[in-house]
Coordinates of C-alpha atoms and ligand atoms in Angstrom, one line a residue:
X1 CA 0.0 0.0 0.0
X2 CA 1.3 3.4 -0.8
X3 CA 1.9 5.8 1.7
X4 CA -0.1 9.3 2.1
X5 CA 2.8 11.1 0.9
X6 CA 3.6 9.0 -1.9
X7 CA -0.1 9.9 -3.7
X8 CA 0.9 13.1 -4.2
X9 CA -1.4 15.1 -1.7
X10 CA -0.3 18.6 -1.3
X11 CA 1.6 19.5 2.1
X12 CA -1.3 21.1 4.2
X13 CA -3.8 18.1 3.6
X14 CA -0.8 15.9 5.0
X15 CA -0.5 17.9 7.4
X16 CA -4.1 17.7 8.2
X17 CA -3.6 13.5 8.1
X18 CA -1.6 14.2 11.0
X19 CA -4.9 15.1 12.9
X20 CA -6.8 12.3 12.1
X21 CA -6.1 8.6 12.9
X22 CA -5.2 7.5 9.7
X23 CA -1.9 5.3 9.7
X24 CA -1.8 4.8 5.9
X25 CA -4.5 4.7 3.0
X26 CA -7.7 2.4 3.1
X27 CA -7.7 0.5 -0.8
X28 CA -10.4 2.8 -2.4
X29 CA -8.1 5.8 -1.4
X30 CA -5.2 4.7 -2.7
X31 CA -7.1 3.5 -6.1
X32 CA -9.1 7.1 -6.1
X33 CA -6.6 9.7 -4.5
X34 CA -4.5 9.8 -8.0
X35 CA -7.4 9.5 -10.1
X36 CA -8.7 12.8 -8.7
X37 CA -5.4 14.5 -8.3
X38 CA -4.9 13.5 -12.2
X39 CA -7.8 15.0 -13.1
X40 CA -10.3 12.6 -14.3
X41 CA -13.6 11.7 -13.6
X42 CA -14.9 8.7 -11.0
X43 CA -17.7 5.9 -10.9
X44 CA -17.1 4.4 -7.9
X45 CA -19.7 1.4 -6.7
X46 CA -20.1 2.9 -2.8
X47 CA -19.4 0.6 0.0
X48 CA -19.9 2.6 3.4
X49 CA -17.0 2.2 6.0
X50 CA -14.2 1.9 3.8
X51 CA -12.5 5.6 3.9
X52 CA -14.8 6.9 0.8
X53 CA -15.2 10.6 2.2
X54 CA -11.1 11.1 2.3
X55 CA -11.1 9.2 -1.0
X56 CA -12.7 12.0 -2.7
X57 CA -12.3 14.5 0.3
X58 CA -8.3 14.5 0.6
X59 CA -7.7 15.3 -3.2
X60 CA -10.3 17.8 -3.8
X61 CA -8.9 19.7 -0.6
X62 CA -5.5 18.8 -2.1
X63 CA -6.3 20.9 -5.4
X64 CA -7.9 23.8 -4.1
X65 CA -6.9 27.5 -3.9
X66 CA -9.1 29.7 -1.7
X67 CA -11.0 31.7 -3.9
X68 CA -14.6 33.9 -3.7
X69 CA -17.2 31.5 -5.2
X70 CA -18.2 27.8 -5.0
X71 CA -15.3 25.6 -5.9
X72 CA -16.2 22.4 -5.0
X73 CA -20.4 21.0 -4.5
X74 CA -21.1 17.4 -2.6
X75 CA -24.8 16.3 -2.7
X76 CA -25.5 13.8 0.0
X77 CA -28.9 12.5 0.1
X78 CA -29.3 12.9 4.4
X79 CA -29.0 15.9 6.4
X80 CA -27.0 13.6 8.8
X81 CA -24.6 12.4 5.6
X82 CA -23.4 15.8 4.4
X83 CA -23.0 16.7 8.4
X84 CA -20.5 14.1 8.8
X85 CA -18.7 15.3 5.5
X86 CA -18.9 18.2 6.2
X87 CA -16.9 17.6 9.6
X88 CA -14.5 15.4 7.8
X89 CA -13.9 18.3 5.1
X90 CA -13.1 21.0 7.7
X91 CA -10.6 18.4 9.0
X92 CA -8.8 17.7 5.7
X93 CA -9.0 21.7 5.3
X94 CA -7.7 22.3 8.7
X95 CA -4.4 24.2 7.0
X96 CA -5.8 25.7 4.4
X97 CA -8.0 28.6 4.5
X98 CA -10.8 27.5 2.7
X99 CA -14.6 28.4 3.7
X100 CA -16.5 24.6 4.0
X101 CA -20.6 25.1 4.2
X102 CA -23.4 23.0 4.9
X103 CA -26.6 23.4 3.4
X104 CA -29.7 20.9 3.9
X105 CA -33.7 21.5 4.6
X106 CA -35.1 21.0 7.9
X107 CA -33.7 24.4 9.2
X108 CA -33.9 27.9 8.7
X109 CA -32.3 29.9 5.1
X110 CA -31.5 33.1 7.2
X111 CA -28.0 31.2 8.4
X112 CA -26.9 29.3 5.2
X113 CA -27.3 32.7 3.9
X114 CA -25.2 34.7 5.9
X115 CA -23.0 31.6 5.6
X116 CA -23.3 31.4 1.4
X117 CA -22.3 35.4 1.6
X118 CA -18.9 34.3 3.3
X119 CA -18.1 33.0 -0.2
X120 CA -17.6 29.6 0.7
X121 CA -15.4 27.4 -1.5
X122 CA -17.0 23.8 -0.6
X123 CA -20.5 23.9 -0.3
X124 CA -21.8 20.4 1.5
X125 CA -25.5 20.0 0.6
X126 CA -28.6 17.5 -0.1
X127 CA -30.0 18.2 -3.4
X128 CA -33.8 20.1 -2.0
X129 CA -32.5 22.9 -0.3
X130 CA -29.0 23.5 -2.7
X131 CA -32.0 23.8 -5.7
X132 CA -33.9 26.3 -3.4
X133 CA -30.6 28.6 -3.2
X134 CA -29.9 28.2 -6.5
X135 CA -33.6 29.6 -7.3
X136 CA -33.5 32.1 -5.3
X137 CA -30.5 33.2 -7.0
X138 CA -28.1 32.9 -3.6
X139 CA -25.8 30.8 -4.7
X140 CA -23.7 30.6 -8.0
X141 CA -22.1 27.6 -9.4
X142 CA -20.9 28.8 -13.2
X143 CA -16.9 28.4 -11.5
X144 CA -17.6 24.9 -9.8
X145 CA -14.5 22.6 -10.6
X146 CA -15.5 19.3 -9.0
X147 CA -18.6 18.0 -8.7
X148 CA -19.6 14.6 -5.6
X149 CA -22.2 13.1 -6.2
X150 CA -22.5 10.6 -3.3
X151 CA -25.3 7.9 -2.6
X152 CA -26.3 8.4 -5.7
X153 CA -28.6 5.6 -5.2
X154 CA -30.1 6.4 -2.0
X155 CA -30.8 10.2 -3.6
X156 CA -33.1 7.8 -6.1
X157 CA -34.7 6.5 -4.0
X158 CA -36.1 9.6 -2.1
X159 CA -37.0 11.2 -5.0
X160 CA -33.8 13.6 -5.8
X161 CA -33.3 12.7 -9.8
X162 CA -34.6 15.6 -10.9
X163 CA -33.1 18.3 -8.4
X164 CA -29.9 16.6 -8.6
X165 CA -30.1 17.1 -12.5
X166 CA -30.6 20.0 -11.9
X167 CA -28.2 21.1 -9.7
X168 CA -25.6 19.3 -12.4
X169 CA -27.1 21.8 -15.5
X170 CA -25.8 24.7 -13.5
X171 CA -22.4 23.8 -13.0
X172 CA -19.9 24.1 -16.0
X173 CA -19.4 21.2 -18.5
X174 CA -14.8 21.3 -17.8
X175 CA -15.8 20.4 -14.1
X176 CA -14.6 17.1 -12.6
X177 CA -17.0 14.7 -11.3
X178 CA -17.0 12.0 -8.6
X179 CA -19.9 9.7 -8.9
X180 CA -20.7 6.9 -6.1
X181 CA -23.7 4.6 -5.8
X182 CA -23.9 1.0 -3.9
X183 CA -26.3 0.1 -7.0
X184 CA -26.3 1.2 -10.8
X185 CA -30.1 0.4 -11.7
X186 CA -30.4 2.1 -15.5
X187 CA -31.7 5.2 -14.3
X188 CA -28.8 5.7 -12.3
X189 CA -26.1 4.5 -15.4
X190 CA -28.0 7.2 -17.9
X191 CA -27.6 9.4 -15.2
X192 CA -23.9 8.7 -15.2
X193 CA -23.3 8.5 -18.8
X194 CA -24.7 12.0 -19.0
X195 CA -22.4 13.6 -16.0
X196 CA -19.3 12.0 -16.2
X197 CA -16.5 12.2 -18.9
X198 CA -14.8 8.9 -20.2
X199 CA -15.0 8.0 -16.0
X200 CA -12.5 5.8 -14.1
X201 CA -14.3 2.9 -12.4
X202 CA -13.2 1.8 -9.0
X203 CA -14.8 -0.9 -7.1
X204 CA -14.7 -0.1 -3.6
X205 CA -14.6 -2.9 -0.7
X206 CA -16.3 -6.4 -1.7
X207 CA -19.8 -4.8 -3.0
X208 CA -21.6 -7.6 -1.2
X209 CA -19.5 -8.6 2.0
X210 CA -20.6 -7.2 5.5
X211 CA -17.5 -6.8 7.7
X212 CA -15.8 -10.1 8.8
X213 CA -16.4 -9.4 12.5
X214 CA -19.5 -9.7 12.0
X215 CA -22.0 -12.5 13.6
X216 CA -25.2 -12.7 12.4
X217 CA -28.4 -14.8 13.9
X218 CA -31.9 -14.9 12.5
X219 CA -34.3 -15.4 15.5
X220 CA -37.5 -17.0 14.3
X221 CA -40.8 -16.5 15.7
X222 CA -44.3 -15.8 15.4
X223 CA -45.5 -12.7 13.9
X224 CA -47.4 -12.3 17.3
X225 CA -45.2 -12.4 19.1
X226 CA -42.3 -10.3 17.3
X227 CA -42.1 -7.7 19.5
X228 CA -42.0 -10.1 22.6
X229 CA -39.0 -11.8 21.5
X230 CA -37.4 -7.9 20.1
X231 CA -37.4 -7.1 23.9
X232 CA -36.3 -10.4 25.3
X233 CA -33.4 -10.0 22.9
X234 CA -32.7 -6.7 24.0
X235 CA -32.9 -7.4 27.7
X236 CA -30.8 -10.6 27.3
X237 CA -28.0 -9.4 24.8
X238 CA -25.1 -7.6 26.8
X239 CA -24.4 -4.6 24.5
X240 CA -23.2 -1.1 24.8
X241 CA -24.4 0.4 22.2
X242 CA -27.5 -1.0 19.8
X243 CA -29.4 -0.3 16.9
X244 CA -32.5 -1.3 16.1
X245 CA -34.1 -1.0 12.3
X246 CA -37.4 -1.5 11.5
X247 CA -39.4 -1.0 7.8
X248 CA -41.1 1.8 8.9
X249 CA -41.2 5.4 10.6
X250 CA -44.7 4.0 12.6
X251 CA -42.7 0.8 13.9
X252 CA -39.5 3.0 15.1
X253 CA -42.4 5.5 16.8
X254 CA -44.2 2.3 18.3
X255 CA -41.1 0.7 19.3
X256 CA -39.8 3.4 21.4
X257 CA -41.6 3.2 24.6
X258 CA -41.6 0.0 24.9
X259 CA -37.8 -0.1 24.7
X260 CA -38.1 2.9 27.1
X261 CA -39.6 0.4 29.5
X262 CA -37.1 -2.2 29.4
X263 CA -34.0 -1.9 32.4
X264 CA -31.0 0.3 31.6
X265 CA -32.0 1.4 28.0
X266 CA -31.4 4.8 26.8
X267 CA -33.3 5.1 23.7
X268 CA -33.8 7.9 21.1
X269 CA -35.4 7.2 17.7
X270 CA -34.3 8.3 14.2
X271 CA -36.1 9.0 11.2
X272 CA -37.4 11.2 8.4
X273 CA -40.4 12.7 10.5
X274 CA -38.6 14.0 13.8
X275 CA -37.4 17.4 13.4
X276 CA -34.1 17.8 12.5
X277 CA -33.2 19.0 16.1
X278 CA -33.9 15.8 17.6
X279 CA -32.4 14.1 14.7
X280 CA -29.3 16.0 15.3
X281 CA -29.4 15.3 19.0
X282 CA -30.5 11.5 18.8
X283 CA -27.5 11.4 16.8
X284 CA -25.1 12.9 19.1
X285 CA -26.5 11.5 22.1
X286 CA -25.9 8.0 20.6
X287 CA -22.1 9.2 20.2
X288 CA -21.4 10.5 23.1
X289 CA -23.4 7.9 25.3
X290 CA -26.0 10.0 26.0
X291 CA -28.4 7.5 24.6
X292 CA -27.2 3.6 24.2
X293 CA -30.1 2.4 21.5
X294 CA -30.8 3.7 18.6
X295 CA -34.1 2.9 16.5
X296 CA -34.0 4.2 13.2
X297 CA -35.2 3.7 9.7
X298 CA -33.3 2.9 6.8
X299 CA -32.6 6.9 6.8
X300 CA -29.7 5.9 9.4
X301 CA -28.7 3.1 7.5
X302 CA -26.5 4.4 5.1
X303 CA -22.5 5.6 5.0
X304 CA -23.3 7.3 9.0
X305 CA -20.0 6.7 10.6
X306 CA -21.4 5.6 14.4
X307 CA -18.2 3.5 15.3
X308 CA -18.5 1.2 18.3
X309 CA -22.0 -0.3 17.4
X310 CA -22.0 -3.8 19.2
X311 CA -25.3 -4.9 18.4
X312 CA -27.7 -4.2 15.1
X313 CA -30.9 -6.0 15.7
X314 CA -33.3 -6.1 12.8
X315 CA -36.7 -5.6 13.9
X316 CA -38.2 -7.2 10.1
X317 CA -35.8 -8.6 7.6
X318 CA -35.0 -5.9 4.9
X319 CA -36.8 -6.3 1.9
X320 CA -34.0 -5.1 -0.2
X321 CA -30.4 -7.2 0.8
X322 CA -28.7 -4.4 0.0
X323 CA -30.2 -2.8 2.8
X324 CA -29.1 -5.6 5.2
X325 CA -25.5 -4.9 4.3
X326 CA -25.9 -1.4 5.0
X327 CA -27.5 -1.7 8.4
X328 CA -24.7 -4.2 9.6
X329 CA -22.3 -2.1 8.4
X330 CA -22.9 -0.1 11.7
X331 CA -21.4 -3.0 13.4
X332 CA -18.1 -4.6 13.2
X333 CA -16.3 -1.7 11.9
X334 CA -12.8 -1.1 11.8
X335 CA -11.8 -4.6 12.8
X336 CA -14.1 -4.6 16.0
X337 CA -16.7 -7.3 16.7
X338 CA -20.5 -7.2 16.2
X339 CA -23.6 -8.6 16.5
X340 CA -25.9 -8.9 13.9
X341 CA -29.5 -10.1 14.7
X342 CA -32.7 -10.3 12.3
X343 CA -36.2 -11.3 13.5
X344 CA -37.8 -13.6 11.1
X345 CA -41.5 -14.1 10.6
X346 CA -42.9 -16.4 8.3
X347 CA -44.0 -13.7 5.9
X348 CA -39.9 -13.0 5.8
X349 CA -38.5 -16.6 4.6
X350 CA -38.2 -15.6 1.2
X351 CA -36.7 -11.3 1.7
X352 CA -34.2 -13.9 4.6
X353 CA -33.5 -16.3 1.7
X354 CA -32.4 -12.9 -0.4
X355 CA -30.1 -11.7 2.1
X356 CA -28.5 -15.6 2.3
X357 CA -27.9 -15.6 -0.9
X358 CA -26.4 -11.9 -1.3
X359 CA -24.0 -12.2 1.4
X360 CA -23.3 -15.7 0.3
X361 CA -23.7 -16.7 3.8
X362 CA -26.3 -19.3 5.7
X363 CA -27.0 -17.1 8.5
X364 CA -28.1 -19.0 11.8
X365 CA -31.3 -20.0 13.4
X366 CA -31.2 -19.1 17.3
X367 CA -34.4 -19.8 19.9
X368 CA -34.2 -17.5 23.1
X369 CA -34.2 -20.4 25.6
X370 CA -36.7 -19.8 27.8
X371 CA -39.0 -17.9 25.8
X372 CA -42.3 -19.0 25.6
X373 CA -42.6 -19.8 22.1
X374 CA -46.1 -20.5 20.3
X375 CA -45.8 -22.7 17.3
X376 CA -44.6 -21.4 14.2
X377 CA -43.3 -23.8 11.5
X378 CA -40.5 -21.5 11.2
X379 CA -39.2 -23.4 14.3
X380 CA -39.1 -26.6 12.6
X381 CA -35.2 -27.7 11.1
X382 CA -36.0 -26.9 7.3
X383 CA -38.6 -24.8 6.9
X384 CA -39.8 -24.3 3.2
X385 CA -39.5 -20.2 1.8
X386 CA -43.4 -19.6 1.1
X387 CA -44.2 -19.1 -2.4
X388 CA -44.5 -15.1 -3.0
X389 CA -43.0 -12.8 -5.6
X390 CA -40.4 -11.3 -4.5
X391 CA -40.5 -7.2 -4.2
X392 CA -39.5 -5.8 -7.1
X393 CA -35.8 -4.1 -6.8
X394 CA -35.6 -0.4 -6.1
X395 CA -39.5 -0.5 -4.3
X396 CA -38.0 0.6 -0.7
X397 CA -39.7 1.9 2.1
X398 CA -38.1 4.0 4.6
Ligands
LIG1 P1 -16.3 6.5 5.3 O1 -16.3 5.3 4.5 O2 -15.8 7.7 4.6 O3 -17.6 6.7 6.0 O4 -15.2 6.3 6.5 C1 -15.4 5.4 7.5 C2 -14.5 5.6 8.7 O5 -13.1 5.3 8.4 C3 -14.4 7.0 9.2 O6 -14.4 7.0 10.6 C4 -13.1 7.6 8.8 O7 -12.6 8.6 9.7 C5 -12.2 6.3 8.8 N1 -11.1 6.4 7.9 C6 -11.1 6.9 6.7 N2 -9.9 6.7 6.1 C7 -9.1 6.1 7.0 C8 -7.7 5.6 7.0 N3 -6.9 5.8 6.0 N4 -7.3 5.0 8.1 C9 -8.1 4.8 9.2 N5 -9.4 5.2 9.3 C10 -9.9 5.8 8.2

């Protein structure tokens, strides 16, 4: 592996490594660092936890001067995503004097303003509220010289095509562009084909592979009696930090005082309908130990760097494996070891078979011993996948 020094980042942004705890380059960054430092376009296939923020973060910094107008744009598709690159930017920046802004909905315009009129030179954003600045003629991006576009997928999903589009028409054709989804579903490659320039592809981590530290359980049970068995598992399972994903906002909302209830839990819940001050503080209570379970939506799923997860517990299986991948991926990071358990109802066998067979993994059957179990054929050794069409691919719910 080369070193930092050796990919040819300029001396402030090593300086600025110095900071962080970064001993040498992760594999995407030493495959992407020289690719942007050359000069030439990316599509990367996005696996979260693998360094992907420096990857296109370090370079960028590397090349740019300090100037009056937007030099650099990164659409993220959560507020809670393009707050953690932001933070990581203003790191990698730490020696330079360039102006890094966040922009994203869910707050007031009067202090992005005042922030866009101190000429920022990185402007951090998701896709909504960068379209309302650009219509309301704050902010300019005709000198915009590279161009993220992160999660591309995941900005699909929630409806961002067209804003994101956009956003792109307004920045000049000679930019550079960074493209990174976990999927390329053919909305998403004509969206590339028309952004990116004659693009290097990099392959980041093992597309499908959750972390190896990883140990994952399916608990079987009756649909009854899922949320029985969700707090036995909780109040049995020594963790110190746990999150808990369900399918839907309702479920997280329902789920919450029941957890409440249960000895020593510290919950908060995450998702798209809490205000983005809670959001903000679930988040950073969850950090700082303020709160030691988490139960969130997908929303929380993706590329949010909460190290020190020991326990993910799936409250349904995900109907997308994909999404599986990405939940677990809050676990077992950096080489530490995690839990990984999935409550599996009947209705499940065939989204459980899914995940099986996209991890490549048979993943476990575990009884609670004890638990006072009403029959379920699920319980049985081999239980047959019932016979139902499977969802089809890019219908998520969050
Ligand atoms: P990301 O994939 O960008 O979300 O990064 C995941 C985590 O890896 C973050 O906590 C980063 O600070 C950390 N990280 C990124 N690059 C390195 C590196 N070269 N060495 C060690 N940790 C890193």
């Amino acid at each position: 592996m080369p070193s930092f020094e050796e990919l040819g980042l300029d001396r402030p942004v090593l300086m600025a490594i110095t900071r962080t705890n970064y001993v040498e380059p992760t594999p995407i960054q030493a495959q992407a660092i020289p690719v942007v430092l050359d000069g030439k376009d990316i599509i990367g296939a996005s696996q979260t936890g693998t360094g992907k923020t420096a990857a296109f973060g370090l370079p960028i910094i590397s090349e740019l001067k300090p100037s009056n107008r937007p030099q650099c744009i990164v659409l993220e598709p959560t507020r809670e995503l393009a707050a953690q690159v932001e933070d990581q930017m203003n790191v990698f920046s730490y020696y330079k004097p360039l102006n890094v802004v966040l922009i994203h909905g869910g707050v007031g315009y009067a202090h992005q303003i005042d922030a866009i009129e101190n000429k920022p030179d990185v402007v951090i954003a998701t896709p909504g509220r960068m379209l309302d600045h650009l219509e309301k003629g704050n902010l300019d991006l005709s000198e915009v010289k590279f161009l993220v576009l992160d999660e591309v997928d995941r900005m699909l999903d929630m409806g961002f095509l067209p804003d994101v589009k956009r956003i792109i028409d307004q920045c000049p054709k000679s930019r550079q562009t960074l493209f990174f989804s976990a999927t390329m579903p053919p909305a998403i490659q004509t969206l590339a084909n028309w952004a990116l320039q004659e693009p290097v592809a990099i392959e980041i981590g093992e597309g499908h592979s959750p972390a190896e530290t990883v140990t994952h359980a399916f608990y079987p049970v009756g649909m009854d009696q899922r949320d029985d068995l969700l707090l036995e598992l909780v109040k049995r399972t020594e963790y110190s930090s746990m999150m808990i994903f369900t399918r839907t906002k309702k479920e997280a909302d329902t789920l919450l005082p029941l957890i409440e209830a249960l000895p020593g839990t510290r919950p908060a819940a995450l998702h798209s309908d809490i205000k983005q001050s809670d959001r903000t503080k679930a988040l950073q209570g969850f950090r700082d130990d303020t709160f030691n379970i988490i139960i969130a939506t997908d929303i929380a799923a993706r590329g949010l760097d909460i190290s020190g997860v020991t326990h993910v517990i799936n409250y349904r299986v995900p109907e997308n494996p994909e999404d599986y991948v990405h939940r677990i991926g809050r676990t077992g990071r950096a080489q530490k070891e995690g839990d990984a358990f999935t409550i599996l109802t009947a209705d499940e066998l065939d989204n459980a078979c899914a995940v099986e067979h996209f991890i490549d993994q048979k993943i476990e059957r575990r009884k609670l011993e004890d638990f006072p179990y009403q029959y379920t054929a699920l319980l049985e050794e081999n239980p047959q996948p019932l016979r139902k069409k499977r969802p089809a691919s890019g219908k998520r719910r969050h």
